Amino acid sequence: MPDLPIAFWIAAAGVLGVIVGSFLNVVILRLPARMEWFWKRDAREMLELPGDAEPAPPDLVRKGSHCPDCKHPLAAWDNIPLLSWLLLRGHCRYCKAPISIQYPLVELLCGVASAIVVWHFGSSWQAAAALLCTWMLVAAAGIDFRTQLLPDSLTLPLLWLGLLVSLVPLFATTRDAVIGAAIGYLALWSVYWLFKLATGKEGMGYGDFKLFAAAGAWLGWTALLPVIIIAALSGAIIGSVMLFARGQDRSVPFAFGPFLAIAMWVWLIWGEPILAAYMHLTGLR
């Protein structure tokens, strides 16, 4: 890459992340609706039922952005990441309906996370791969948070991309990545079935298995234990706060995928310093 100051690459990554975050908002909102529409269509075909006249939801690319309330198409200046939401004060220009805080939050999160990735890895191939991983984690976590679904169209490419990256390798060797992917999937698959046999209830979804397998593919099998610990702790703390804020009890299910995504990203960036600090505190090194 050109010999430019690292501050330039960090700033560029932040701006790019905000722009990508705007597209990820589209993915988070539209992909589940399209998945549901296709599921219903396929089910009607299998059951030989009449087709539904309801048109397919907008796709992810060709259909322009519009207000979800009044359906008015948005002009380019209404769709500038972060800035438009602030200038419009969180309301639609045309019908004055409130615009979800999700839009600027996802854009800001993606921008900050992207800048941190480049700050940590520099202008390198590791940074490029970590950016792709970050963006896919944001999309998967956003969808799971809203719908408690982790689409195969995100988790499986993330898994395969991690295995391909291990061929270089950038984060884990191919051996560690393959073992990590297998152990990651089987670990949560085993927990799922043990919990179901013991209680008759489903404690998590199959998407969690695949996301944890992706964590193993990217980070190697040695990262799986700290990742699941971080995910469990963050899930217990943040999940309890969210349930309390909503006035719900602990029997209400909530998505585990976002906490797996957080833990995977944290270990991708700070895994080595965290491990070194733990080893120092415990006197193991």
PDB file of C-alpha atoms in Angstrom, residues 1 7-25 81-82 106-118 127-132 134-135 138:
ATOM      1  CA  MET A   1       0.000   0.000   0.000  1.00  0.00           C
ATOM      2  CA  ALA A   7      -3.822   8.330  10.831  1.00  0.00           C
ATOM      3  CA  PHE A   8      -4.960   8.621   7.209  1.00  0.00           C
ATOM      4  CA  TRP A   9      -5.813   4.928   7.008  1.00  0.00           C
ATOM      5  CA  ILE A  10      -7.630   5.021  10.344  1.00  0.00           C
ATOM      6  CA  ALA A  11      -9.722   8.003   9.237  1.00  0.00           C
ATOM      7  CA  ALA A  12     -10.393   6.424   5.841  1.00  0.00           C
ATOM      8  CA  ALA A  13     -11.486   3.185   7.519  1.00  0.00           C
ATOM      9  CA  GLY A  14     -13.829   5.120   9.801  1.00  0.00           C
ATOM     10  CA  VAL A  15     -15.477   6.932   6.889  1.00  0.00           C
ATOM     11  CA  LEU A  16     -15.710   3.720   4.862  1.00  0.00           C
ATOM     12  CA  GLY A  17     -17.177   1.945   7.880  1.00  0.00           C
ATOM     13  CA  VAL A  18     -19.919   4.558   8.255  1.00  0.00           C
ATOM     14  CA  ILE A  19     -20.806   4.189   4.558  1.00  0.00           C
ATOM     15  CA  VAL A  20     -20.812   0.391   4.807  1.00  0.00           C
ATOM     16  CA  GLY A  21     -22.912   0.690   7.966  1.00  0.00           C
ATOM     17  CA  SER A  22     -25.569   2.503   5.940  1.00  0.00           C
ATOM     18  CA  PHE A  23     -25.772  -0.493   3.605  1.00  0.00           C
ATOM     19  CA  LEU A  24     -25.747  -2.906   6.542  1.00  0.00           C
ATOM     20  CA  ASN A  25     -28.872  -1.167   7.840  1.00  0.00           C
ATOM     21  CA  PRO A  81     -24.864   8.300   6.648  1.00  0.00           C
ATOM     22  CA  LEU A  82     -25.104   9.836  10.151  1.00  0.00           C
ATOM     23  CA  VAL A 106     -25.283   0.923  13.223  1.00  0.00           C
ATOM     24  CA  GLU A 107     -23.448   3.461  11.050  1.00  0.00           C
ATOM     25  CA  LEU A 108     -21.533   4.853  14.026  1.00  0.00           C
ATOM     26  CA  LEU A 109     -20.745   1.384  15.393  1.00  0.00           C
ATOM     27  CA  CYS A 110     -19.473   0.213  12.025  1.00  0.00           C
ATOM     28  CA  GLY A 111     -17.375   3.348  11.576  1.00  0.00           C
ATOM     29  CA  VAL A 112     -15.775   3.163  15.019  1.00  0.00           C
ATOM     30  CA  ALA A 113     -15.151  -0.597  14.778  1.00  0.00           C
ATOM     31  CA  SER A 114     -13.581  -0.193  11.333  1.00  0.00           C
ATOM     32  CA  ALA A 115     -11.276   2.564  12.579  1.00  0.00           C
ATOM     33  CA  ILE A 116     -10.213   0.394  15.538  1.00  0.00           C
ATOM     34  CA  VAL A 117      -9.431  -2.494  13.190  1.00  0.00           C
ATOM     35  CA  VAL A 118      -7.047  -0.380  11.102  1.00  0.00           C
ATOM     36  CA  ALA A 127      -6.812  -5.288   8.424  1.00  0.00           C
ATOM     37  CA  ALA A 128      -8.632  -5.909   5.129  1.00  0.00           C
ATOM     38  CA  ALA A 129      -9.749  -9.370   6.244  1.00  0.00           C
ATOM     39  CA  ALA A 130     -10.687  -8.124   9.717  1.00  0.00           C
ATOM     40  CA  LEU A 131     -12.809  -5.360   8.178  1.00  0.00           C
ATOM     41  CA  LEU A 132     -14.814  -7.902   6.168  1.00  0.00           C
ATOM     42  CA  THR A 134     -16.335  -6.949  11.298  1.00  0.00           C
ATOM     43  CA  TRP A 135     -18.957  -5.878   8.792  1.00  0.00           C
ATOM     44  CA  VAL A 138     -22.413  -6.303  12.552  1.00  0.00           C
TER      45      VAL A 138
END
